[in-house]
Short mmCIF file of C-alpha atoms in Angstrom, two decimals:
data_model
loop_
_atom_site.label_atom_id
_atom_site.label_comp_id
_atom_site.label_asym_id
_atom_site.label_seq_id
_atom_site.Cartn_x
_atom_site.Cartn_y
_atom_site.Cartn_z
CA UNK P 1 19.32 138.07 -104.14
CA UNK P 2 17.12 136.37 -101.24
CA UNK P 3 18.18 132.48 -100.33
CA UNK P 4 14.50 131.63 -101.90
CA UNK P 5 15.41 133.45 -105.47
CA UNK P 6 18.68 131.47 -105.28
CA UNK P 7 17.65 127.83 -104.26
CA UNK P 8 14.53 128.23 -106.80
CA UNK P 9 17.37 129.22 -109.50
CA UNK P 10 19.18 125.98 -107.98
CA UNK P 11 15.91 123.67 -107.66
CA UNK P 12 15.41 124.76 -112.12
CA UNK P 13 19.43 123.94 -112.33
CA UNK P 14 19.06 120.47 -110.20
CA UNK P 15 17.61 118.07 -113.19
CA UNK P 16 20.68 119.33 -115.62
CA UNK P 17 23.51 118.83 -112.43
CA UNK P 18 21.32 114.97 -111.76
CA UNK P 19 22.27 114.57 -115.73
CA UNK P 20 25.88 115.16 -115.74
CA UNK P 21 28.35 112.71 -116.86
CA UNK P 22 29.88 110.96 -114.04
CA UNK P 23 33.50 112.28 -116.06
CA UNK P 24 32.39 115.69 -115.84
CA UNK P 25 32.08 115.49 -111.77
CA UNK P 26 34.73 113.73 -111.17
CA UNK P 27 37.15 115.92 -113.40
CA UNK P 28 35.26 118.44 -110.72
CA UNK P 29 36.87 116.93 -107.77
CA UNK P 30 40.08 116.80 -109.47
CA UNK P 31 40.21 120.75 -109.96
CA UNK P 32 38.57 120.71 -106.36
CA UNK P 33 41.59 118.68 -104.40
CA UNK P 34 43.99 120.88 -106.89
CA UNK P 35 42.53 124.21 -105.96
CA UNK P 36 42.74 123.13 -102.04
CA UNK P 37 46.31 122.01 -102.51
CA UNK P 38 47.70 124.92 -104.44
CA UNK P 39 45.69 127.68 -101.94
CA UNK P 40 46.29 125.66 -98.58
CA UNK P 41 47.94 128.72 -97.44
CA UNK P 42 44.96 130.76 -97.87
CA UNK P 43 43.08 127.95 -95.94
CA UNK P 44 45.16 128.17 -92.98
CA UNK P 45 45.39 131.95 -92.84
CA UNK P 46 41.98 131.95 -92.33
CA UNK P 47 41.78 129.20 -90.02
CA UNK P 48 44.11 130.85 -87.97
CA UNK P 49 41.72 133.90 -87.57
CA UNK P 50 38.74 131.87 -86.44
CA UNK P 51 41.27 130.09 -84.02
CA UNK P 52 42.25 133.74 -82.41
CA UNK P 53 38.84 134.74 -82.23
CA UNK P 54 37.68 131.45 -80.69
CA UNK P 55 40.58 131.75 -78.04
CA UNK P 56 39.25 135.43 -77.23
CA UNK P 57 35.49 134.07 -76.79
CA UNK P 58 36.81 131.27 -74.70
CA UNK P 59 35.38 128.69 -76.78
CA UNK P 60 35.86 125.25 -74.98
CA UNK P 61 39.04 123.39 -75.91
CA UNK P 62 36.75 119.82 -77.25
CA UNK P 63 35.05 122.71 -79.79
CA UNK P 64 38.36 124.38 -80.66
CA UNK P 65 39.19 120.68 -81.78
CA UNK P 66 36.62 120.88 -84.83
CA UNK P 67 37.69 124.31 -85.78
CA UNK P 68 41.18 123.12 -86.49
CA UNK P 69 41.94 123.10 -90.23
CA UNK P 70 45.44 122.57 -90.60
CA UNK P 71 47.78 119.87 -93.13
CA UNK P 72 46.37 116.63 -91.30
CA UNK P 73 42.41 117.79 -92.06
CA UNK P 74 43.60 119.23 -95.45
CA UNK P 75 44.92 115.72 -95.60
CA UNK P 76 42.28 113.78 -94.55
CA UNK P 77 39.85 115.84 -97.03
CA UNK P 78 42.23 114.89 -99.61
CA UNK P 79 42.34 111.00 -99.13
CA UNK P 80 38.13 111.62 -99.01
CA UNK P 81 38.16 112.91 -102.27
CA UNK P 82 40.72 110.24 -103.60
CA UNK P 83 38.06 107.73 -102.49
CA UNK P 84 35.07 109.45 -103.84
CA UNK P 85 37.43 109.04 -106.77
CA UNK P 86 37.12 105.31 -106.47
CA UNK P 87 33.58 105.01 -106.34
CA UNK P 88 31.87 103.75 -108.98
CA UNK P 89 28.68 106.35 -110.53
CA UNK P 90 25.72 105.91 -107.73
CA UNK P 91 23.41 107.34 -110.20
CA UNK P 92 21.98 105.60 -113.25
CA UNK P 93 21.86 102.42 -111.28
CA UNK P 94 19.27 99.72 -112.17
CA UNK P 95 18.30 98.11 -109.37
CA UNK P 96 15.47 96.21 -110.81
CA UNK P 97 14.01 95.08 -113.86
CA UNK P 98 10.72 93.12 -114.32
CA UNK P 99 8.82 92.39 -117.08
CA UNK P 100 4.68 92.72 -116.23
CA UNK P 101 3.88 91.45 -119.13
CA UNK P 102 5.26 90.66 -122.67
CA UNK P 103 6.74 93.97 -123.64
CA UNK P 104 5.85 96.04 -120.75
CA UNK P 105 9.04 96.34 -118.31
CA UNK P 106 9.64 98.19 -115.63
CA UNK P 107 13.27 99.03 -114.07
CA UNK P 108 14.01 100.57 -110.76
CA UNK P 109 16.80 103.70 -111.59
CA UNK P 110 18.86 105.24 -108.53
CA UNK P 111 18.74 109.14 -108.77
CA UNK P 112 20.10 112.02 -107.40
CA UNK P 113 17.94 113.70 -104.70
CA UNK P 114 18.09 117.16 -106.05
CA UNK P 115 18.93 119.86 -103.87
CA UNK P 116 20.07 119.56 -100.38
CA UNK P 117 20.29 122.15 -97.87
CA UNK P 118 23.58 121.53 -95.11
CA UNK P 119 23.47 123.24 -91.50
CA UNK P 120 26.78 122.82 -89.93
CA UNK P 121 28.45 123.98 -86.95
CA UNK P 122 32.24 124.58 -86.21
CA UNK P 123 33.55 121.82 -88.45
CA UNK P 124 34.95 123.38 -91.82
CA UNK P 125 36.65 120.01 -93.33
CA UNK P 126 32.82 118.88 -93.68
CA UNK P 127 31.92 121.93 -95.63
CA UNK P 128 34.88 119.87 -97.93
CA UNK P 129 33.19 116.46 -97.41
CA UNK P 130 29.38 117.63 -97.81
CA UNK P 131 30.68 119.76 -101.18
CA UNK P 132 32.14 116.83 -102.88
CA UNK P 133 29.80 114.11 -101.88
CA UNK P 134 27.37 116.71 -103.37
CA UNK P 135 29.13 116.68 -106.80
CA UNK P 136 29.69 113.23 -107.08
CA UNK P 137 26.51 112.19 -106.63
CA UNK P 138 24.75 114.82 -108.80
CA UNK P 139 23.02 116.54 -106.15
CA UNK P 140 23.35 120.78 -105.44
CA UNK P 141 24.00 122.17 -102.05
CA UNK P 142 23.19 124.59 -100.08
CA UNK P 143 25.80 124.97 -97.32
CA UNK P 144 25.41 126.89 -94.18
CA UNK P 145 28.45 127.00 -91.79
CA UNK P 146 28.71 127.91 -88.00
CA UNK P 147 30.12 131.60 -87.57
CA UNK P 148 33.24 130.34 -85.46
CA UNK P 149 34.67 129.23 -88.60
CA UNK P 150 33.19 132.33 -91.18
CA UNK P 151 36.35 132.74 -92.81
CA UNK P 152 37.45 129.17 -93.29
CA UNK P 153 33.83 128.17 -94.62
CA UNK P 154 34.53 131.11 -97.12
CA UNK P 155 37.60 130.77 -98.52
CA UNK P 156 36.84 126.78 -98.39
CA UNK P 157 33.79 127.22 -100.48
CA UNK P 158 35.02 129.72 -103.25
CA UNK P 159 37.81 127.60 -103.93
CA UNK P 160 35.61 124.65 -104.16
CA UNK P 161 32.88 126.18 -106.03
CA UNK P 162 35.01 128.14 -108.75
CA UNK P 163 37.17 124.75 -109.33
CA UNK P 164 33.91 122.74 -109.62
CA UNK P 165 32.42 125.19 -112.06
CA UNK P 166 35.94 125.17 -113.94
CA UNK P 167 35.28 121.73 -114.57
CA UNK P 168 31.35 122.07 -116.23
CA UNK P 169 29.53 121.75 -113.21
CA UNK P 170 26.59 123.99 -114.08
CA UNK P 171 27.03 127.67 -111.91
CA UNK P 172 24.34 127.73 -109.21
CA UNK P 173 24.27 123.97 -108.06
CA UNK P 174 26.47 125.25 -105.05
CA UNK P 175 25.37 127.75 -102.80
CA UNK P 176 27.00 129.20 -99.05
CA UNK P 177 24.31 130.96 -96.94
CA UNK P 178 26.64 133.09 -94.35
CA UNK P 179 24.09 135.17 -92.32
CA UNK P 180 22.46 133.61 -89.70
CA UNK P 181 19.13 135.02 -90.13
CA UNK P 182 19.23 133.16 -93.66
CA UNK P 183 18.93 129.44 -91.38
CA UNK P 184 15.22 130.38 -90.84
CA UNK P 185 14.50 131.23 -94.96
CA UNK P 186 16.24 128.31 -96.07
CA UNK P 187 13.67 126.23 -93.37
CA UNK P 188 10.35 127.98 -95.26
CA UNK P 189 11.75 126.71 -98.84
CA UNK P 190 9.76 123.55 -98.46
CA UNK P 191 8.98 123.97 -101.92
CA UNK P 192 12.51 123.60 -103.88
CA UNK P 193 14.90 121.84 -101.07
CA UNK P 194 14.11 118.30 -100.70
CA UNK P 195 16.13 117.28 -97.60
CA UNK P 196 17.87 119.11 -94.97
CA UNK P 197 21.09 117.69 -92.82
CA UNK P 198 22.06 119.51 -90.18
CA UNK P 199 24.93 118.93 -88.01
CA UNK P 200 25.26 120.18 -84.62
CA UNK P 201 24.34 119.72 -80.89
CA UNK P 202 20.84 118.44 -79.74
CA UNK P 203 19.67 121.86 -79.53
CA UNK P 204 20.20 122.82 -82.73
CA UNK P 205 19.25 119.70 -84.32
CA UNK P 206 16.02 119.90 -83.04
CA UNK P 207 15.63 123.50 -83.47
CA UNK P 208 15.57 122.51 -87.12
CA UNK P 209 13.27 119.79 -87.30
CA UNK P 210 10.69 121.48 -85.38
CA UNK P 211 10.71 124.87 -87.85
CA UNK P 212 10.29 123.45 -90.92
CA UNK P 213 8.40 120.93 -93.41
CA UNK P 214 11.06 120.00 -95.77
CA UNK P 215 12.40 116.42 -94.21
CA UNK P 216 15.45 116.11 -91.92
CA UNK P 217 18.06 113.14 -91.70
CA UNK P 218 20.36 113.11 -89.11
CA UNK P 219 21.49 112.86 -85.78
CA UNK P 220 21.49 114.90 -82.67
CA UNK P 221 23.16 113.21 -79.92
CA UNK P 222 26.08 111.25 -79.91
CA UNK P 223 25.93 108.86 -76.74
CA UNK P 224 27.97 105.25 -77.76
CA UNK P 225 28.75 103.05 -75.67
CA UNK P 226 31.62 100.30 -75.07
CA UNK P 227 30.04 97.31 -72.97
CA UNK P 228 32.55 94.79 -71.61
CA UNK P 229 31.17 91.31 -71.32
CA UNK P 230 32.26 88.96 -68.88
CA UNK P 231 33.42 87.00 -71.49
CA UNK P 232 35.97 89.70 -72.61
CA UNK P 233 39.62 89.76 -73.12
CA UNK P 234 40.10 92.22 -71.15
CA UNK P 235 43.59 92.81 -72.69
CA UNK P 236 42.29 93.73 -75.62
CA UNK P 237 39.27 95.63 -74.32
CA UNK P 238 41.56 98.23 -72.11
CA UNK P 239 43.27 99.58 -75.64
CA UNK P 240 39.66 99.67 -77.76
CA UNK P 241 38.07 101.33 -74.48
CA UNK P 242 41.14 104.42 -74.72
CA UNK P 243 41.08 104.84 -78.43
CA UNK P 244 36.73 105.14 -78.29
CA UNK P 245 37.56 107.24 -75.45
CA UNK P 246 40.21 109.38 -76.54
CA UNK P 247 41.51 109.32 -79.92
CA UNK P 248 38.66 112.07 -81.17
CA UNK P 249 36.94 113.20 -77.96
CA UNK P 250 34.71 115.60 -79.46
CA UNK P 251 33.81 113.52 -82.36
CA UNK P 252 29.90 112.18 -81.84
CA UNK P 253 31.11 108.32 -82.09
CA UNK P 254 33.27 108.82 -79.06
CA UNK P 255 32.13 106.34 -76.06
CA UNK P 256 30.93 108.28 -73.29
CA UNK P 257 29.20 105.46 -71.13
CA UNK P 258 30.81 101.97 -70.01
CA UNK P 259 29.52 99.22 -69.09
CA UNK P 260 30.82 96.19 -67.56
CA UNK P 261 29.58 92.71 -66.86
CA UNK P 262 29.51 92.25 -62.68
CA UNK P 263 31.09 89.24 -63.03
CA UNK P 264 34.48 90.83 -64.55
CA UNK P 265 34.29 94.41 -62.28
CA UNK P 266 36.50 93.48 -59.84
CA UNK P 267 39.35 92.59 -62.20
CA UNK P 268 38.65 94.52 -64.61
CA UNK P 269 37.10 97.79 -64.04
CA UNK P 270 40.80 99.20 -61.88
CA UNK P 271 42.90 98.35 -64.83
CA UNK P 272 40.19 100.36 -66.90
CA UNK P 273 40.11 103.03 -65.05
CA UNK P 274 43.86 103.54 -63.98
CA UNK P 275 44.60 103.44 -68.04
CA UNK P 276 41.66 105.47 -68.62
CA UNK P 277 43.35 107.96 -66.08
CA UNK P 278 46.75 107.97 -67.66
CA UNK P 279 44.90 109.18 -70.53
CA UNK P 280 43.45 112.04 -68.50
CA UNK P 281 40.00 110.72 -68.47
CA UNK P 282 37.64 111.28 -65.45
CA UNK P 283 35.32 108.72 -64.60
CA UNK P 284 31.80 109.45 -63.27
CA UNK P 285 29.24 106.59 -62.66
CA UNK P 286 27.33 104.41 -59.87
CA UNK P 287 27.49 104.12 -56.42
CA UNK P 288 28.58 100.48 -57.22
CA UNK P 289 31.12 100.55 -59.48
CA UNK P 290 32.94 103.68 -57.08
CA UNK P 291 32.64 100.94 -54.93
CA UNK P 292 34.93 98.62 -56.42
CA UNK P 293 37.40 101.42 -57.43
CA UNK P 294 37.69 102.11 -53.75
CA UNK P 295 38.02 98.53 -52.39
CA UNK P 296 40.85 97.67 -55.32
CA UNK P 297 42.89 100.35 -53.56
CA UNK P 298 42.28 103.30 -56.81
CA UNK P 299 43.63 106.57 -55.85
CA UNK P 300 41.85 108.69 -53.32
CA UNK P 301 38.65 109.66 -54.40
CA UNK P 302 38.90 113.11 -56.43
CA UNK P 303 41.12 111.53 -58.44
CA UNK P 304 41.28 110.62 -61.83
CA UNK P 305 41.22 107.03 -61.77
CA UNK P 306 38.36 106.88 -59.13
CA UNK P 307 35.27 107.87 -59.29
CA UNK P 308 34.76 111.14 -56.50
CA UNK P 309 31.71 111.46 -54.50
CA UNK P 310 30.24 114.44 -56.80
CA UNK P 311 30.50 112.25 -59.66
CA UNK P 312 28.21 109.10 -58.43
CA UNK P 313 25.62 109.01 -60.53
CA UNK P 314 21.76 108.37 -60.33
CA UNK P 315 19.96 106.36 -63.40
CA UNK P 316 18.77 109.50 -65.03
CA UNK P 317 22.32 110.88 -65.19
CA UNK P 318 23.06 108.45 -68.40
CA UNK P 319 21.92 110.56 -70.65
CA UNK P 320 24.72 112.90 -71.36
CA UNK P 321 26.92 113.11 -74.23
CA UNK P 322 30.26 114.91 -73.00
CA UNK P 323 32.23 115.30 -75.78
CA UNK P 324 35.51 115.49 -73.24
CA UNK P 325 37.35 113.41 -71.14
CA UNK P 326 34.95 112.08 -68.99
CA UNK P 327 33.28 108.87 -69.33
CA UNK P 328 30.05 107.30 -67.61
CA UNK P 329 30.71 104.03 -65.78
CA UNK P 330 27.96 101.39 -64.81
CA UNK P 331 27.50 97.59 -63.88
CA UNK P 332 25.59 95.43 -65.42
CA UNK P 333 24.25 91.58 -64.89
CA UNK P 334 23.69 90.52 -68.26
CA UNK P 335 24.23 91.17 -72.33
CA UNK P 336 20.13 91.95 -72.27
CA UNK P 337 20.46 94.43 -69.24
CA UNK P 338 23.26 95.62 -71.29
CA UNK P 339 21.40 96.36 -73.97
CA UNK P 340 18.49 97.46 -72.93
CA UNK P 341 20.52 100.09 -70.93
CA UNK P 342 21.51 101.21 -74.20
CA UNK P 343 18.21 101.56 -75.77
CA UNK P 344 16.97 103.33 -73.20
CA UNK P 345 19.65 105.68 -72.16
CA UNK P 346 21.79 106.08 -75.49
CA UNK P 347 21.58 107.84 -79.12
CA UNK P 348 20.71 104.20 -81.77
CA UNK P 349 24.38 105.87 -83.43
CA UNK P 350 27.36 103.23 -82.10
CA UNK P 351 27.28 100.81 -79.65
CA UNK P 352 30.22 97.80 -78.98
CA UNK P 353 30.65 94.73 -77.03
CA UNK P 354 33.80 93.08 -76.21
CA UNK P 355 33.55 89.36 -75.89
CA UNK P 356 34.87 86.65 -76.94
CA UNK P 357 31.50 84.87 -76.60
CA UNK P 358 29.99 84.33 -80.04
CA UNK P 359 26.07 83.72 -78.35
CA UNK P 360 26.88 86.75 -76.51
CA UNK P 361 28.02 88.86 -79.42
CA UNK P 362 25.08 88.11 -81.48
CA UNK P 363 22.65 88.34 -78.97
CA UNK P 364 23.57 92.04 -78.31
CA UNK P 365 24.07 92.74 -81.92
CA UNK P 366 20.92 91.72 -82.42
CA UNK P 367 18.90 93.36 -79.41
CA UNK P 368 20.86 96.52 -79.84
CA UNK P 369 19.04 98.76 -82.00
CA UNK P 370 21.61 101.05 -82.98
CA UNK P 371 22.85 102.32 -86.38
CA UNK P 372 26.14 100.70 -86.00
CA UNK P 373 26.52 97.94 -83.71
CA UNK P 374 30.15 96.48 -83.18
CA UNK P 375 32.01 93.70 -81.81
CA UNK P 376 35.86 94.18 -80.82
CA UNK P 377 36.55 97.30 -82.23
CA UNK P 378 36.29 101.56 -81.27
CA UNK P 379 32.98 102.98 -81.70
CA UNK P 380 35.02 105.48 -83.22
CA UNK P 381 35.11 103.72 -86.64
CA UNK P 382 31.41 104.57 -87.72
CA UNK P 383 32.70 107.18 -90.17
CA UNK P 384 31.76 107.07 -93.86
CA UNK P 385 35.18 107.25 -94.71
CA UNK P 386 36.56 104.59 -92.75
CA UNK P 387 33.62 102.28 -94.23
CA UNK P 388 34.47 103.12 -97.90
CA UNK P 389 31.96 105.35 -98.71
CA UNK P 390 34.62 108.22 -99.51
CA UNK P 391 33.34 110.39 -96.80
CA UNK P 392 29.81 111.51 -95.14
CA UNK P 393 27.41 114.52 -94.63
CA UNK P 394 26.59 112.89 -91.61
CA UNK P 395 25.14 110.11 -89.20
CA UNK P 396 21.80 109.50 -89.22
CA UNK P 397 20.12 107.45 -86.40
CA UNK P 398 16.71 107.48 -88.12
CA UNK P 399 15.34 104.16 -90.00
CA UNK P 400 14.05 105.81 -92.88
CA UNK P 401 16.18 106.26 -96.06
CA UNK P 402 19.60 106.26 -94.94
CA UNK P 403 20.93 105.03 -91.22
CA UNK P 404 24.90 104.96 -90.12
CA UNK P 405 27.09 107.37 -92.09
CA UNK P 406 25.39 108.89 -94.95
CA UNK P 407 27.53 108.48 -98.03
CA UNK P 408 26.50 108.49 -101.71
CA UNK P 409 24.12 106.13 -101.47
CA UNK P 410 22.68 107.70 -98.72
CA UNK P 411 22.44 111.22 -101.32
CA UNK P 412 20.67 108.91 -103.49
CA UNK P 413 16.80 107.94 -104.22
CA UNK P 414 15.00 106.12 -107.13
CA UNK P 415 12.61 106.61 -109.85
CA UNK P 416 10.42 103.80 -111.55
CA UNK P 417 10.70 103.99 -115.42
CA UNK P 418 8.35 101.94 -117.26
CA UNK P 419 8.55 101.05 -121.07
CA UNK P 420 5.69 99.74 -122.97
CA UNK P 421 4.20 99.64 -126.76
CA UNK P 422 0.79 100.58 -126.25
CA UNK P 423 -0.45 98.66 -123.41
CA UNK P 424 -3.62 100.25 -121.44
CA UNK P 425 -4.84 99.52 -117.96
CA UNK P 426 -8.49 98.71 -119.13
CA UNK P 427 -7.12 95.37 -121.11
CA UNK P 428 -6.12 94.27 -117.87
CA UNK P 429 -8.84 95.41 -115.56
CA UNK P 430 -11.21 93.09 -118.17
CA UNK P 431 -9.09 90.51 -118.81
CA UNK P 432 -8.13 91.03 -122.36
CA UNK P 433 -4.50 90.92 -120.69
CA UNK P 434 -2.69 89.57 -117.80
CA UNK P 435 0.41 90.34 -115.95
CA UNK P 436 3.30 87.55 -115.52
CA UNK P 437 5.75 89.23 -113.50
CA UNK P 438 8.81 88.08 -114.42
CA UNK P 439 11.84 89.56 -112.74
CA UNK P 440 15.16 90.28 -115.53
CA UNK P 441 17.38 91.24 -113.25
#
């Protein structure tokens, strides 16, 4: 059976998975976290053949990262679902009631969005994520995978899908597209999937929203950036700038460009850089700040901690998201050149200042316009399960819908419902009757 006969089968199926009781899918993520505990060994068997295959095609070591599923992303997929758990039913919610007119009220009802279609590459712990996000909020997917991971994505989803179904979750609401060729007929089924997420490089991202109608959410770059302000405590900003840096390099909330307030480079920007090079980073950026690395008496250019004469770079070089060890370094005069640096050259996902300036703070906060904008902390927390939501199918950087990590609520639209006893449009249109808006709750 084509993808179209199957996601029309799903789009039928979609109103009856939207209607579930909130019991039923969670008692589905029990028997999901059960089925990946018991199995894990099947899990990691197949891991470990995508991982030898990946070594033979020489995949790069910051994309052999996401292929990794071993007992700490079985683990973190776990604690996901735990939250999910948590969370109270996102469906079903009233989020308004008004009365028009005496007995005539109308309430605003969050709903599931029906079926979703999810293009992912090289990351199979977010075919777990996407899955159970799916169930919880009443919502079927359809889940395509990279091929470097084919036969973690496939063990992964039978597991989930049988233990889901085990529980009452209707058969059909989740589907795995495996062929590559099937991408480009899930993109024509503008007609029964009503949002695609994909999840991949720039490329590919945009590769998808320019072949099809259905709408996209989502991200395709990842450039943050850490900004320290003059007004930093530069104590505390050397240990946020590794961890944004380094603790997740190929993640797409890693910092790749810094900037620093002139007034603090000379003091500052060595002690950066000579932790940053302990931590095997290697720093690229102006002609100025290599400057200052060179007069503090850094290592010899070609070095680590310095920046090397084939790494100055020009203005146009700041738009490059390196998902490595190498980070972008730039001077600036002022929070607004700051930010404006950042709306120009970076990605609206995660931006920080460090400062201990409260003007200063809210002044880039507020020119920043960026999904997540921080103050003293990584850029690497803008994750939907490090903000509660349980976990995420993504990032979005659009304004539309859902921006940040896109958690339940962000699976999630509304429907008006109104409830009346006869009332017609003409009595108002001729002034038989009137409307008093009166909000209930």
């Amino acid at each position: 059976m084509s993808i179209r006969d199957n996601v029309r089968k799903m789009k039928e199926v979609s109103p009856v998975v939207a209607s579930l009781d909130v019991r039923i899918r969670d008692a589905a993520l029990k028997a999901v976290a059960a089925s990946l505990t018991s199995r894990k060994e099947e899990i990691f068997a197949a891991n470990r053949e995508d991982l030898a295959r990946a070594d033979a095609d020489g995949i790069a070591d910051s994309v052999r990262k996401r292929l990794r599923f071993d007992e700490h992303k079985l683990s973190d997929c776990l604690a996901g679902i735990d939250s999910l758990l948590a969370l109270e039913d996102p469906a079903g919610r009233i989020t308004l009631k008004r009365e028009l007119d005496e007995g005539l009220v109308l309430e605003r009802v969050t709903v599931p969005i029906g079926v979703i279609g999810i293009i992912f590459e090289a990351r199979p712990d977010a075919l777990v994520q996407i899955s159970c996000l799916c169930i919880k909020s009443g919502n079927c997917a359809v889940l395509k995978g990279g091929k470097e991971t084919a036969s973690t994505n496939k063990v992964l989803f039978e597991l989930i899908r049988d233990a889901a179904c085990s529980a009452g979750i209707p058969e059909g609401s989740l589907l795995q597209a495996s062929a590559h060729s099937e991408i480009d007929e899930l993109l024509e089924c503008d007609d029964c999937v009503d949002l695609l997420i994909p999840r991949g490089s720039n490329a590919f991202v945009r590769y998808i929203m320019d072949h099809t109608k259905i709408p996209v959410m989502g991200h395709s770059d990842g450039i943050c950036h850490t900004y320290v302000d003059e007004y930093a405590d530069q104590e505390m900003a050397i240990p946020i700038l590794i961890d944004a840096k380094t603790q997740y390099t190929a993640a797409c909330n890693a910092t790749e460009t810094l900037l620093v307030h002139r007034a603090i480079a000379r003091s500052f920007l060595p002690k950066a850089a000579a932790a940053l090079a302990d931590s095997g980073v290697r720093l690229r950026g102006t002609a100025e700040a290599a400057a200052i690395l060179e007069e503090a008496d850094a290592p010899a250019p070609g070095t680590t901690a310095a920046i090397s004469r084939d790494d100055v770079m020009e203005e146009g070089d700041f738009r490059r998201e390196y998902l490595d060890l190498i980070l972008s370094v730039k001077l600036v005069g002022s929070v607004e050149e700051a930010a404006a640096h950042i709306n120009r050259f970076g990605s609206h996902h995660t931006d920080c200042i460090i400062t201990d300036n409260d003007e200063a703070a809210e002044r880039f906060m507020t020119l920043v316009d960026s999904a997540g904008v921080y103050r003293n902390c990584s850029t690497r927390f803008a994750d939907g399960f490090r903000y509660g939501f349980g976990a995420e199918v993504g990032i979005s950087t659009g304004k539309l819908h859902a921006r940040g990590p896109v958690g339940l609520e962000g699976l999630m639209t509304y429907k008006y419902r109104l409830y009346g006893h006869g009332q017609i449009v003409g009595d108002y249109a001729s002034g038989k009757a009137s409307f008093h808006f009166r909000t209930l709750s």
